[in-house]
Coordinates of C-alpha atoms in Angstrom, one line a residue:
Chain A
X124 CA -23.8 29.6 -36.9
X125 CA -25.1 28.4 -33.6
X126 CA -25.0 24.5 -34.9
X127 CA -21.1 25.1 -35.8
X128 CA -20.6 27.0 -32.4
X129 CA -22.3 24.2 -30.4
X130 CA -20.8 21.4 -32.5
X131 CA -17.6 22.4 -33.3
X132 CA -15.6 19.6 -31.9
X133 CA -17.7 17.4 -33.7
X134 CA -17.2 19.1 -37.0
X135 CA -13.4 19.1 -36.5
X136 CA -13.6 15.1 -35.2
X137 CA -15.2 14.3 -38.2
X138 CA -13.3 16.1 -40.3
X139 CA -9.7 15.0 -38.8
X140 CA -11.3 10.8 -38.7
X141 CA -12.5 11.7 -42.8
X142 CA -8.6 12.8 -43.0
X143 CA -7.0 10.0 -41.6
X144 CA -9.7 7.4 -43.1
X145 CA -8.4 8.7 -46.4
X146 CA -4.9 8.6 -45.7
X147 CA -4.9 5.3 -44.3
X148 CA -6.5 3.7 -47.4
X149 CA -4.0 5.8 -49.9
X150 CA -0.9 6.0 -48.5
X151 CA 1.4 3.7 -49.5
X152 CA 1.6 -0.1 -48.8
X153 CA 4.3 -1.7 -46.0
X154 CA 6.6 -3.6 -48.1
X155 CA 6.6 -6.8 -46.2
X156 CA 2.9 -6.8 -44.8
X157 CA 1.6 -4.4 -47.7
X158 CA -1.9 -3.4 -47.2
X159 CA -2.8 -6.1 -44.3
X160 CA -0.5 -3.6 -42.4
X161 CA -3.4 -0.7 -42.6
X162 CA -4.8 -2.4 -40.1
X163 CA -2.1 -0.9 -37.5
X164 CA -3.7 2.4 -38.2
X165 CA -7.1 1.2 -36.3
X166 CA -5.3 -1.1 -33.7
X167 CA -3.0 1.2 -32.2
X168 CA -4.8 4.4 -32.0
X169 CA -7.5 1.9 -30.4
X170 CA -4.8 0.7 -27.9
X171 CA -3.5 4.4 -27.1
X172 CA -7.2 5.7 -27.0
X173 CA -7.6 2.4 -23.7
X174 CA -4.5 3.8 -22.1
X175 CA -5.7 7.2 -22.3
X176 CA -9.1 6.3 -21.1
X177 CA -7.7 4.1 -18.1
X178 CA -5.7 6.8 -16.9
X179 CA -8.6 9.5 -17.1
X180 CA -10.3 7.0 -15.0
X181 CA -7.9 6.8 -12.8
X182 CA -7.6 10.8 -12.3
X183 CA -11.5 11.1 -12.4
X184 CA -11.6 8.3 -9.4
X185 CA -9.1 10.0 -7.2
X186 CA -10.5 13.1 -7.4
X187 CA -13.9 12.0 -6.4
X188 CA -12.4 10.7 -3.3
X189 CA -10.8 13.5 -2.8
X190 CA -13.6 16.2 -3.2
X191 CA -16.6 13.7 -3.3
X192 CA -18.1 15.5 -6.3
X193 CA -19.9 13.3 -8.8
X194 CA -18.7 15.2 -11.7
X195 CA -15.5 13.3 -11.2
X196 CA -17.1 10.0 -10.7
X197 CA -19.3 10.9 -13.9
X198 CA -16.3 11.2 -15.8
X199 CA -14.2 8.0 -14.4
X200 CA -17.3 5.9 -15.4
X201 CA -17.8 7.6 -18.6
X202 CA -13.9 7.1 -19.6
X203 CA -14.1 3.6 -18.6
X204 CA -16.9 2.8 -20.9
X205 CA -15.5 4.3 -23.9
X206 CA -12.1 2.9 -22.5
X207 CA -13.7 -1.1 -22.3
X208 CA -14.8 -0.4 -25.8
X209 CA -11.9 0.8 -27.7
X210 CA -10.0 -1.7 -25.8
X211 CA -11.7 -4.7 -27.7
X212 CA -11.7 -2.8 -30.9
X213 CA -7.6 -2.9 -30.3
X214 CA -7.9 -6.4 -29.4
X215 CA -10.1 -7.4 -32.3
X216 CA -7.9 -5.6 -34.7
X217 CA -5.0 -7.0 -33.5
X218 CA -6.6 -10.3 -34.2
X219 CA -7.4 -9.8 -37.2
X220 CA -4.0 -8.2 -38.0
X221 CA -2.1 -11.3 -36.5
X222 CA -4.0 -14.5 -38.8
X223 CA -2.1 -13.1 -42.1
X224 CA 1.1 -12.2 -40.1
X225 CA 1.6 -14.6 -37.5
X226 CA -0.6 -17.1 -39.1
X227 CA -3.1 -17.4 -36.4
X228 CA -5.5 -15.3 -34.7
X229 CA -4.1 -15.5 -31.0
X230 CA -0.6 -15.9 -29.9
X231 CA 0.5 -15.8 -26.4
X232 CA 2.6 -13.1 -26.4
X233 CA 2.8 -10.1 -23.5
X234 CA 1.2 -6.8 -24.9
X235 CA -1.8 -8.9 -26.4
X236 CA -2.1 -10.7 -23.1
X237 CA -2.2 -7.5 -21.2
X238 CA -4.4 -5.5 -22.9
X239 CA -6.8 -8.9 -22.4
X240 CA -7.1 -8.4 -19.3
X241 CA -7.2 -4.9 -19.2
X242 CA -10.4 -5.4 -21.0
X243 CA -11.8 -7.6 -17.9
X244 CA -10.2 -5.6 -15.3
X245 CA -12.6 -2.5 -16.3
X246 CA -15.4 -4.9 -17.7
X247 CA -15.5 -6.0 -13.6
X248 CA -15.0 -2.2 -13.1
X249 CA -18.4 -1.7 -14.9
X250 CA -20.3 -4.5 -13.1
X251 CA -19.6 -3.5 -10.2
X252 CA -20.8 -0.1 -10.9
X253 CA -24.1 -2.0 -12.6
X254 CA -24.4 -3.7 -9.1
X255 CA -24.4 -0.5 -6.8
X256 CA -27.4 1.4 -6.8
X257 CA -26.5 4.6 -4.5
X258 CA -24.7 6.9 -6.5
X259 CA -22.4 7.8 -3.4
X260 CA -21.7 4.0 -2.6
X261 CA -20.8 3.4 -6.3
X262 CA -18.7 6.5 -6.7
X263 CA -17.0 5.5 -3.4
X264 CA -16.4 1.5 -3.8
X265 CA -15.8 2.4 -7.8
X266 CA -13.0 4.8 -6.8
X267 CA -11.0 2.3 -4.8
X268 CA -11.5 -0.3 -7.6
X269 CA -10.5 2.4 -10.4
X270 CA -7.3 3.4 -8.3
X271 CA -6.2 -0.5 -7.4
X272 CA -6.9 -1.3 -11.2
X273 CA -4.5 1.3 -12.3
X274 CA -1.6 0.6 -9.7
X275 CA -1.6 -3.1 -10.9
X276 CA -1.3 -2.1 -14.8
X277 CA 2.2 -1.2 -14.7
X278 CA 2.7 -4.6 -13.0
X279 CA 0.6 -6.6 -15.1
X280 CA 2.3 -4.9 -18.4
X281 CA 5.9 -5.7 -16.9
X282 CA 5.0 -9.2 -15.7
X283 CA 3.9 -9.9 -18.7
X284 CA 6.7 -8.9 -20.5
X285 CA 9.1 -10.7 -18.6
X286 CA 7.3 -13.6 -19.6
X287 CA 8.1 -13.6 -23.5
X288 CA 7.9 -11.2 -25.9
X289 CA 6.9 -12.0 -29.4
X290 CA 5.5 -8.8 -29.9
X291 CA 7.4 -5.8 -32.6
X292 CA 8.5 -3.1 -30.7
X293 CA 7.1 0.5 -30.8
X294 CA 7.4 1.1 -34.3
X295 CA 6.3 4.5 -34.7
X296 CA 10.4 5.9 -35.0
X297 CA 11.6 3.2 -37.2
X298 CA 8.7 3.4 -40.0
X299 CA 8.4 5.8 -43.2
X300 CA 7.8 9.0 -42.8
X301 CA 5.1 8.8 -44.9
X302 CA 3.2 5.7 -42.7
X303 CA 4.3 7.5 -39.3
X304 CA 2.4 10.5 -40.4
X305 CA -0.9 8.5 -41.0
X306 CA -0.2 6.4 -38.1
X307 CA -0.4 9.8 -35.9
X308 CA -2.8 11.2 -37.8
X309 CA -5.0 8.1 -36.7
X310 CA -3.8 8.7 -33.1
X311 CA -4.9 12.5 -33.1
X312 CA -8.0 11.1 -35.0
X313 CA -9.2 8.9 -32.1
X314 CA -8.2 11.3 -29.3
X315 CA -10.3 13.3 -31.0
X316 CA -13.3 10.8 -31.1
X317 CA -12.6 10.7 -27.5
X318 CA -13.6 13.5 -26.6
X319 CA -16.5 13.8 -28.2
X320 CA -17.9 11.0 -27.1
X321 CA -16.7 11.9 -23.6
X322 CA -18.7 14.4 -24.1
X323 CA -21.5 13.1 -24.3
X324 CA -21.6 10.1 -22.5
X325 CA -20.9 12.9 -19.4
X326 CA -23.8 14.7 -20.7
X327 CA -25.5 11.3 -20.9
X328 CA -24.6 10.5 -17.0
X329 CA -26.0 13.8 -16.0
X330 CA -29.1 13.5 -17.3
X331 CA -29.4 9.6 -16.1
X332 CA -28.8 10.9 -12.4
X333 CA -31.0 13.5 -12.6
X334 CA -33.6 11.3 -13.7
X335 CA -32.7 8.8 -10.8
X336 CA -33.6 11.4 -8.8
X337 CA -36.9 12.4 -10.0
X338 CA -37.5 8.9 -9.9
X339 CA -36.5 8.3 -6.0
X340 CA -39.1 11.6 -5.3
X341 CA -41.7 10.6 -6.8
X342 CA -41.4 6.8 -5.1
X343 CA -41.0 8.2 -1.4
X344 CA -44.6 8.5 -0.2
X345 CA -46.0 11.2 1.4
X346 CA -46.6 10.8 5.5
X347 CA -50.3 9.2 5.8
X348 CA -50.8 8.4 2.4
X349 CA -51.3 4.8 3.5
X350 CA -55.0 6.3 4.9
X351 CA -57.6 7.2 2.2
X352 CA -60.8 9.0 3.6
X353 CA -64.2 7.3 3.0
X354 CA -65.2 7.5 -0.3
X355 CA -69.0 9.4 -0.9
X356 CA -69.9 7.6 -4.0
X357 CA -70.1 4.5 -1.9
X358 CA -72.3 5.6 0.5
X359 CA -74.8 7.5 -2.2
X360 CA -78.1 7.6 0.7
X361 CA -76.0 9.6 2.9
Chain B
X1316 CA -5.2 -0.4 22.1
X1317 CA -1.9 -0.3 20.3
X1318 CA -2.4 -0.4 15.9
X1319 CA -0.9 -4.1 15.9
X1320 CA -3.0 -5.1 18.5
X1321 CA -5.8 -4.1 17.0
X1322 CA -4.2 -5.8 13.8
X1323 CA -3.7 -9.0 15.8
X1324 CA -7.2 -9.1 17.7
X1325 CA -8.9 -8.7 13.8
X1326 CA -6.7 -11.8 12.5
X1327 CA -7.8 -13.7 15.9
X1328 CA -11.6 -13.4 15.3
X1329 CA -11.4 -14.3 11.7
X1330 CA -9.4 -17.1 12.5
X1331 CA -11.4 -17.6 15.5
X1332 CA -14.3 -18.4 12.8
X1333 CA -12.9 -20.3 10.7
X1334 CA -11.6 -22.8 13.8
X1335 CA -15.2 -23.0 14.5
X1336 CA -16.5 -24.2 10.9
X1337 CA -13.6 -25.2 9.8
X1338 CA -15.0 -24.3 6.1
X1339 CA -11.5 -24.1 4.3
X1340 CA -10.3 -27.4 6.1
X1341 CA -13.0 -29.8 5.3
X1342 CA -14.6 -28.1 2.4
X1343 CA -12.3 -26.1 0.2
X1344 CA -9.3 -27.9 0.2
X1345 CA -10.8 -31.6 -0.3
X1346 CA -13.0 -29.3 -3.2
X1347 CA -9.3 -28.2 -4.3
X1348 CA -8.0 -31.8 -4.2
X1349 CA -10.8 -33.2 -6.2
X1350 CA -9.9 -30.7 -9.1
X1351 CA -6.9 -31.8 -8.7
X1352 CA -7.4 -35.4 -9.6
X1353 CA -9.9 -34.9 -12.2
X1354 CA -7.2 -32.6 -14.4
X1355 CA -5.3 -35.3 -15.0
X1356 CA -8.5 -37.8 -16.6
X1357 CA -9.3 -34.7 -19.0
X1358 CA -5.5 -34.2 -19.9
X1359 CA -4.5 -37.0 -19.7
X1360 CA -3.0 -39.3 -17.7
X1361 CA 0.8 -39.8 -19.3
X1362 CA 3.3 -39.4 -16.2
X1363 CA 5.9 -37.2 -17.5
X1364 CA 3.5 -34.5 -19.1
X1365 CA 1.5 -34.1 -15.6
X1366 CA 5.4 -34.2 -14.0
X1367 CA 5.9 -30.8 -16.3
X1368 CA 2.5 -29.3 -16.4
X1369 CA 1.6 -30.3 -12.2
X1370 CA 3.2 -27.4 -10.6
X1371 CA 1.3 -24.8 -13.3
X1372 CA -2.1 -26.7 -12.6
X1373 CA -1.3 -26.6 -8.7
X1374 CA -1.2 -23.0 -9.3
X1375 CA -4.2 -22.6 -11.2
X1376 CA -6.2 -24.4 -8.7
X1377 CA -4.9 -22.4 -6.0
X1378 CA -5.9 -19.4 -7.6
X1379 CA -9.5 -19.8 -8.4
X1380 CA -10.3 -22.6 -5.7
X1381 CA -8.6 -19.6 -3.3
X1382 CA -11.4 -17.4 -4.2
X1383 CA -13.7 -19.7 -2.0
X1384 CA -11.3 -18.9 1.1
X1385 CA -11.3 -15.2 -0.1
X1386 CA -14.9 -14.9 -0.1
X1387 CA -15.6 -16.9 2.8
X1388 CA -14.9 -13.8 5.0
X1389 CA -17.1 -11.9 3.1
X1390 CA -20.3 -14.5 3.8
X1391 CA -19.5 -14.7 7.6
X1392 CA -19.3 -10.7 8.2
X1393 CA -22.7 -9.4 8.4
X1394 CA -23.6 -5.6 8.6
X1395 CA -23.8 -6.4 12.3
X1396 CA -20.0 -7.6 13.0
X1397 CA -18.7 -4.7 10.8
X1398 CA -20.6 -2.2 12.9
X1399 CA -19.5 -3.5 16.5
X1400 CA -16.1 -3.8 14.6
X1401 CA -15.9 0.0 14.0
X1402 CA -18.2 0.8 17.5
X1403 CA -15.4 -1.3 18.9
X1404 CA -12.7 1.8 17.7
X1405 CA -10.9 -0.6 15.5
X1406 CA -8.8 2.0 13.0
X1407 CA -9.6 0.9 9.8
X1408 CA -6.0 0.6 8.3
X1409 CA -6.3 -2.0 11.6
X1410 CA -8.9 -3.7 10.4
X1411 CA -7.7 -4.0 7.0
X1412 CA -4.1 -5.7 7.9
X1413 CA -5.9 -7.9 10.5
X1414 CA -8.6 -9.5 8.1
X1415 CA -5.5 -9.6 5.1
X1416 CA -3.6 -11.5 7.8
X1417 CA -6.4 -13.9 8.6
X1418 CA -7.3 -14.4 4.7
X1419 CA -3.3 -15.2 3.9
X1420 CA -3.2 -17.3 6.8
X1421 CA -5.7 -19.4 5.2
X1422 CA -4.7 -19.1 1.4
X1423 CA -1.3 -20.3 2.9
X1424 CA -2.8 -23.2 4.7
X1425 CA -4.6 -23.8 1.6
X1426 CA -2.1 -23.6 -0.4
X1427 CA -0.1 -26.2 2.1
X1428 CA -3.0 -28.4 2.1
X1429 CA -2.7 -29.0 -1.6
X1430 CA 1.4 -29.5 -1.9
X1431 CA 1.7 -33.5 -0.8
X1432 CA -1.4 -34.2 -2.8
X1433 CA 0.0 -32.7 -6.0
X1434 CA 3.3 -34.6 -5.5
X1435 CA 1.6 -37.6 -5.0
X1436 CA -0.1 -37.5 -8.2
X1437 CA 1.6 -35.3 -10.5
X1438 CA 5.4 -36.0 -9.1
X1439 CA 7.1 -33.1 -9.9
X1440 CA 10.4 -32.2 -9.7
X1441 CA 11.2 -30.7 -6.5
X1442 CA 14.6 -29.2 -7.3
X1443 CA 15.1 -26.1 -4.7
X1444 CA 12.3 -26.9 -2.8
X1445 CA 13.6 -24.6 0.1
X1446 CA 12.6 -21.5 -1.9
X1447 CA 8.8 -22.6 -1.2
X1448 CA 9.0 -21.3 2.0
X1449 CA 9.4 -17.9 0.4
X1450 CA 7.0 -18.2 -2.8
X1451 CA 3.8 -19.6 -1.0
X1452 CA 3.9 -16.9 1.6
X1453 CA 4.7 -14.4 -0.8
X1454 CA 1.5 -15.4 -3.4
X1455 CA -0.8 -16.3 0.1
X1456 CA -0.4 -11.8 1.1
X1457 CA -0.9 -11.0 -2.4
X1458 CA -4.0 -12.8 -2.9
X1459 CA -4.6 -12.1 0.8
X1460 CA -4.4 -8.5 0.2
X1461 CA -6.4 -8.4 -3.4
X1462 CA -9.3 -10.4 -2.0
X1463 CA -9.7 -8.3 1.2
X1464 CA -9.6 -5.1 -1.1
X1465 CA -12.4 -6.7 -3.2
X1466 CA -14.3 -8.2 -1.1
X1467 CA -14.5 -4.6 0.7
X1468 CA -15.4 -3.2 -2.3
X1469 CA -18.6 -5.8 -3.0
X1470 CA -19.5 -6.0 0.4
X1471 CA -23.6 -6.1 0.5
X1472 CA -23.7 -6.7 -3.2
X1473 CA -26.1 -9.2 -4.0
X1474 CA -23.6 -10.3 -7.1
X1475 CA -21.1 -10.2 -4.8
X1476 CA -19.9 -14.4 -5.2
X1477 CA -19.8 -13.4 -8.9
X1478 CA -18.4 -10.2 -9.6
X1479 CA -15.6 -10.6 -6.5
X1480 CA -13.5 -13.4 -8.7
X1481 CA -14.1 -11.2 -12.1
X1482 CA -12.4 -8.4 -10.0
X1483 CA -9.7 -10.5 -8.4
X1484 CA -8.7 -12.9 -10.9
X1485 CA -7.5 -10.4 -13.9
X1486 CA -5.4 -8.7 -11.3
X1487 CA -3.5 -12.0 -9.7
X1488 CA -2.0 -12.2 -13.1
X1489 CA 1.5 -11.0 -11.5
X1490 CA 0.8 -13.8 -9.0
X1491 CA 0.5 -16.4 -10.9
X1492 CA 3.3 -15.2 -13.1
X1493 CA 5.8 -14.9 -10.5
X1494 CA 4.7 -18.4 -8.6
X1495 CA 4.8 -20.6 -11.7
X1496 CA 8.1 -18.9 -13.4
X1497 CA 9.8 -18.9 -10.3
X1498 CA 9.0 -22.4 -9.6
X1499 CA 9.9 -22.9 -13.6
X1500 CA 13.2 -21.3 -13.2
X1501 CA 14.1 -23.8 -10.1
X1502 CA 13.6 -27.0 -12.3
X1503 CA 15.9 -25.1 -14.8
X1504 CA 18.3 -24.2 -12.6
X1505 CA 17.6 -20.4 -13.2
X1506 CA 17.9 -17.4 -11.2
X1507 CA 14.4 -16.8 -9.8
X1508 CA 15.1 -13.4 -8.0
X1509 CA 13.1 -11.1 -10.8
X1510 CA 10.1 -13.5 -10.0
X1511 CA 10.8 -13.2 -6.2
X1512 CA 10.9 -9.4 -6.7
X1513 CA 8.2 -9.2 -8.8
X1514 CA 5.7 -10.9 -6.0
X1515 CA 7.0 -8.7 -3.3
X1516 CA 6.6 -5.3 -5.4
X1517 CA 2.7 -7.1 -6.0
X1518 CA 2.7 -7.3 -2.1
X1519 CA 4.1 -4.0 -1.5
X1520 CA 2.1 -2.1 -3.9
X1521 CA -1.4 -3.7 -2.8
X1522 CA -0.9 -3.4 0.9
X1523 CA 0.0 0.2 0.1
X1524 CA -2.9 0.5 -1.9
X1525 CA -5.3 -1.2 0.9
X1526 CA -3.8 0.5 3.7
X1527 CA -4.7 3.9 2.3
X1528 CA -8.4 2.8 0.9
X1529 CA -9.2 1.0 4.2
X1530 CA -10.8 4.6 5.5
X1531 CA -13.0 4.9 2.1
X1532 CA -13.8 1.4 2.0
X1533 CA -14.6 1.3 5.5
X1534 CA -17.4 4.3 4.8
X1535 CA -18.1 2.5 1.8
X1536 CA -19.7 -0.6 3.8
X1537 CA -21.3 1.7 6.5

């Protein structure tokens, strides 16, 4: 009982992701794509699951400025991470989606261009957090970087699509009900699987700081270690 | 000291440096010009495909060569000049504008220092050529404003000549959006004014976004 009460948001992820796998591999082919189209139940929860991320980093850096607690920087870098990754997922789907449909793996068209560079807006997010050592200057200097990333989004996803468009609309109104059911189900699926592994790459922060600062005591030396006192095994007559 | 004073005596110094080594004038543009040249000898050299794809490349070169101009300011500001800059009572909203203003200044100059050399080789069409005046000023605060924000942000990073551009260039995609359509639209004979607004609202949102980190970023360097 204490497993289930501990775990229980994984039980239920992995239940709800066994659902939805399931549902996505029986429910019943697109009629133009058929089962090539599956593929949309992976790409856009993946895409949704990068938005969501961005914009928990967002929150997570503006409340560390704010009230300079590194819980809130713990979770902007944390949601960032997971954000980067699901972000390439969406983008390697997408790919792998657009070779039978478009007839090629990359076309220049706005959404895929964005969410591109998304992925090396936050991947240069994540470096510079890799380059900062102290917590407080990374938290700090990550913050401003977290915030100016996700002003320019908005502006980067209209600029781009302004540009051209080749790209189907939002879909999820205008397809089956059948297909929009799985295609939510996927959403809730991988909302789901965020927060678990929020959850634990927070927990996985924690104890990496806490570490850090065992680490830091144990290298500060104590005052006038630098002078040791004469050894008596090397001066055995005395 | 009144706040655009301060503003102004920031943009001097910078500037002031730059007269001295003259580092964008003899090194970055000619570096700029070079590129420039060699584009066309891996594209190839047919005239009226570098007449259609010049102003694009122009852009392109502006854009990452501008990240030596950018990060210039960044190599000449030691801890010691940032600390007399603040013991000096500079507000840092001051500071901010005043080393943005120094850095456009120079993207612009930059950016001016490459124009006759790409119509010389690449002989574009120059149709509405007045609008410049607006575009290059325009694209010189954005990435005037993006680089100072940066480069605040990687100040005292030993990475810092790397990661700066990785943080810069993803978000100058509106830049370079708005300076090569709008300059697309002119040869057309289209309305460029979404392109011209979409610059500005770049401007206006990272100045906003500057001005009100330039207290945190200013710690963030301390």
């Amino acid at each position: 009982m204490t497993i289930v009460r501990n775990r229980w948001l994984e039980i239920v992820t992995v239940a709800i992701i066994g659902v939805s796998l399931f549902r996505s591999m029986t429910v019943v082919a697109d009629v133009t794509q058929g089962d090539v189209q599956r593929i949309m139940y992976v790409h856009v929860p993946s895409a949704w699951l990068a938005f969501l991320a961005f914009m928990v980093t967002m929150v997570g850096s503006a409340a560390w400025l704010r009230t300079k607690d590194q819980r809130w920087d713990r979770l902007a870098a944390s949601s960032a991470e997971i954000g980067v990754v699901f972000t390439g997922l969406a983008i390697v789907a997408g790919m792998i989606w657009a070779k039978p449909v478009w007839g090629q793996f990359w076309t220049w068209e706005p959404r895929l261009v964005t969410t591109a560079l998304l992925f090396f807006i936050y991947l240069g997010y994540l470096a510079l957090r890799r380059a900062v050592i102290d917590p407080v200057q990374r938290a700090r200097r990550a913050a401003i970087m977290g915030i100016v990333a996700a002003v320019q989004i908005p502006i980067v996803y209209y600029s781009v699509n302004w540009w051209r468009s080749l790209h189907q609309p939002s879909s999820a109104r205008s397809i089956d009900t059948p297909l929009r059911i799985t295609l939510l189900l996927g959403v809730v699926a991988f909302t789901f699987a965020y927060a678990v592994l929020l959850r634990r790459r927070l927990e996985l922060a924690r104890l990496e700081e806490e570490l850090d600062a065992k680490r830091f005591e144990q290298s500060q030396s104590v005052a006038g270690a630098d002078i040791t006192a004469p050894s008596l095994a090397s001066h055995p007559h005395d | 000291m009144t706040f655009w004073r301060q503003v102004y005596e920031v943009a001097r110094k910078d500037l002031l440096v730059e007269s001295r080594t003259a580092e964008v004038a003899l090194m970055t543009a000619p570096f700029g010009a070079a590129a420039l040249i060699l584009i066309p000898l891996a594209i190839g050299t047919d005239a009226p495909l570098l007449s259609q794809l010049g102003p694009g490349l122009y852009w392109i070169v502006v854009l990452l060569f501008g990240m030596l101009v950018i990060l210039r300011k960044s190599a000449v500001d030691g801890q010691a000049q940032r600390d007399l800059v603040r013991l000096l009572g500079i507000e840092p909203a001051a500071a901010f504008a005043g080393a943005t203003a120094a850095t456009s200044a120079l993207v612009l100059f930059f950016e001016v220092a490459l124009g006759p050399i790409l119509i010389a080789l690449y002989n574009p069409e120059l149709r509405g050529w007045p609008w410049l005046f607006v575009i290059l000023p325009l694209v010189a605060i954005g990435m005037g404003l993006l680089g100072t924000i940066a480069s605040g942000v990687t100040t005292s990073i030993g990475t810092r000549t790397s990661l700066t551009p990785l943080l810069i260039v993803p978000l100058s995609l509106p830049l370079l959006m708005g300076a090569t359509q709008a300059l697309e639209g002119l040869r057309l004979g289209r309305g460029i004014v979404p392109w011209l607004i979409l610059l500005f609202a770049v401007d206006l949102a990272l100045a906003v976004s500057g001005v009100l980190a330039a207290r945190p970023l200013e710690e963030a360097v301390t």
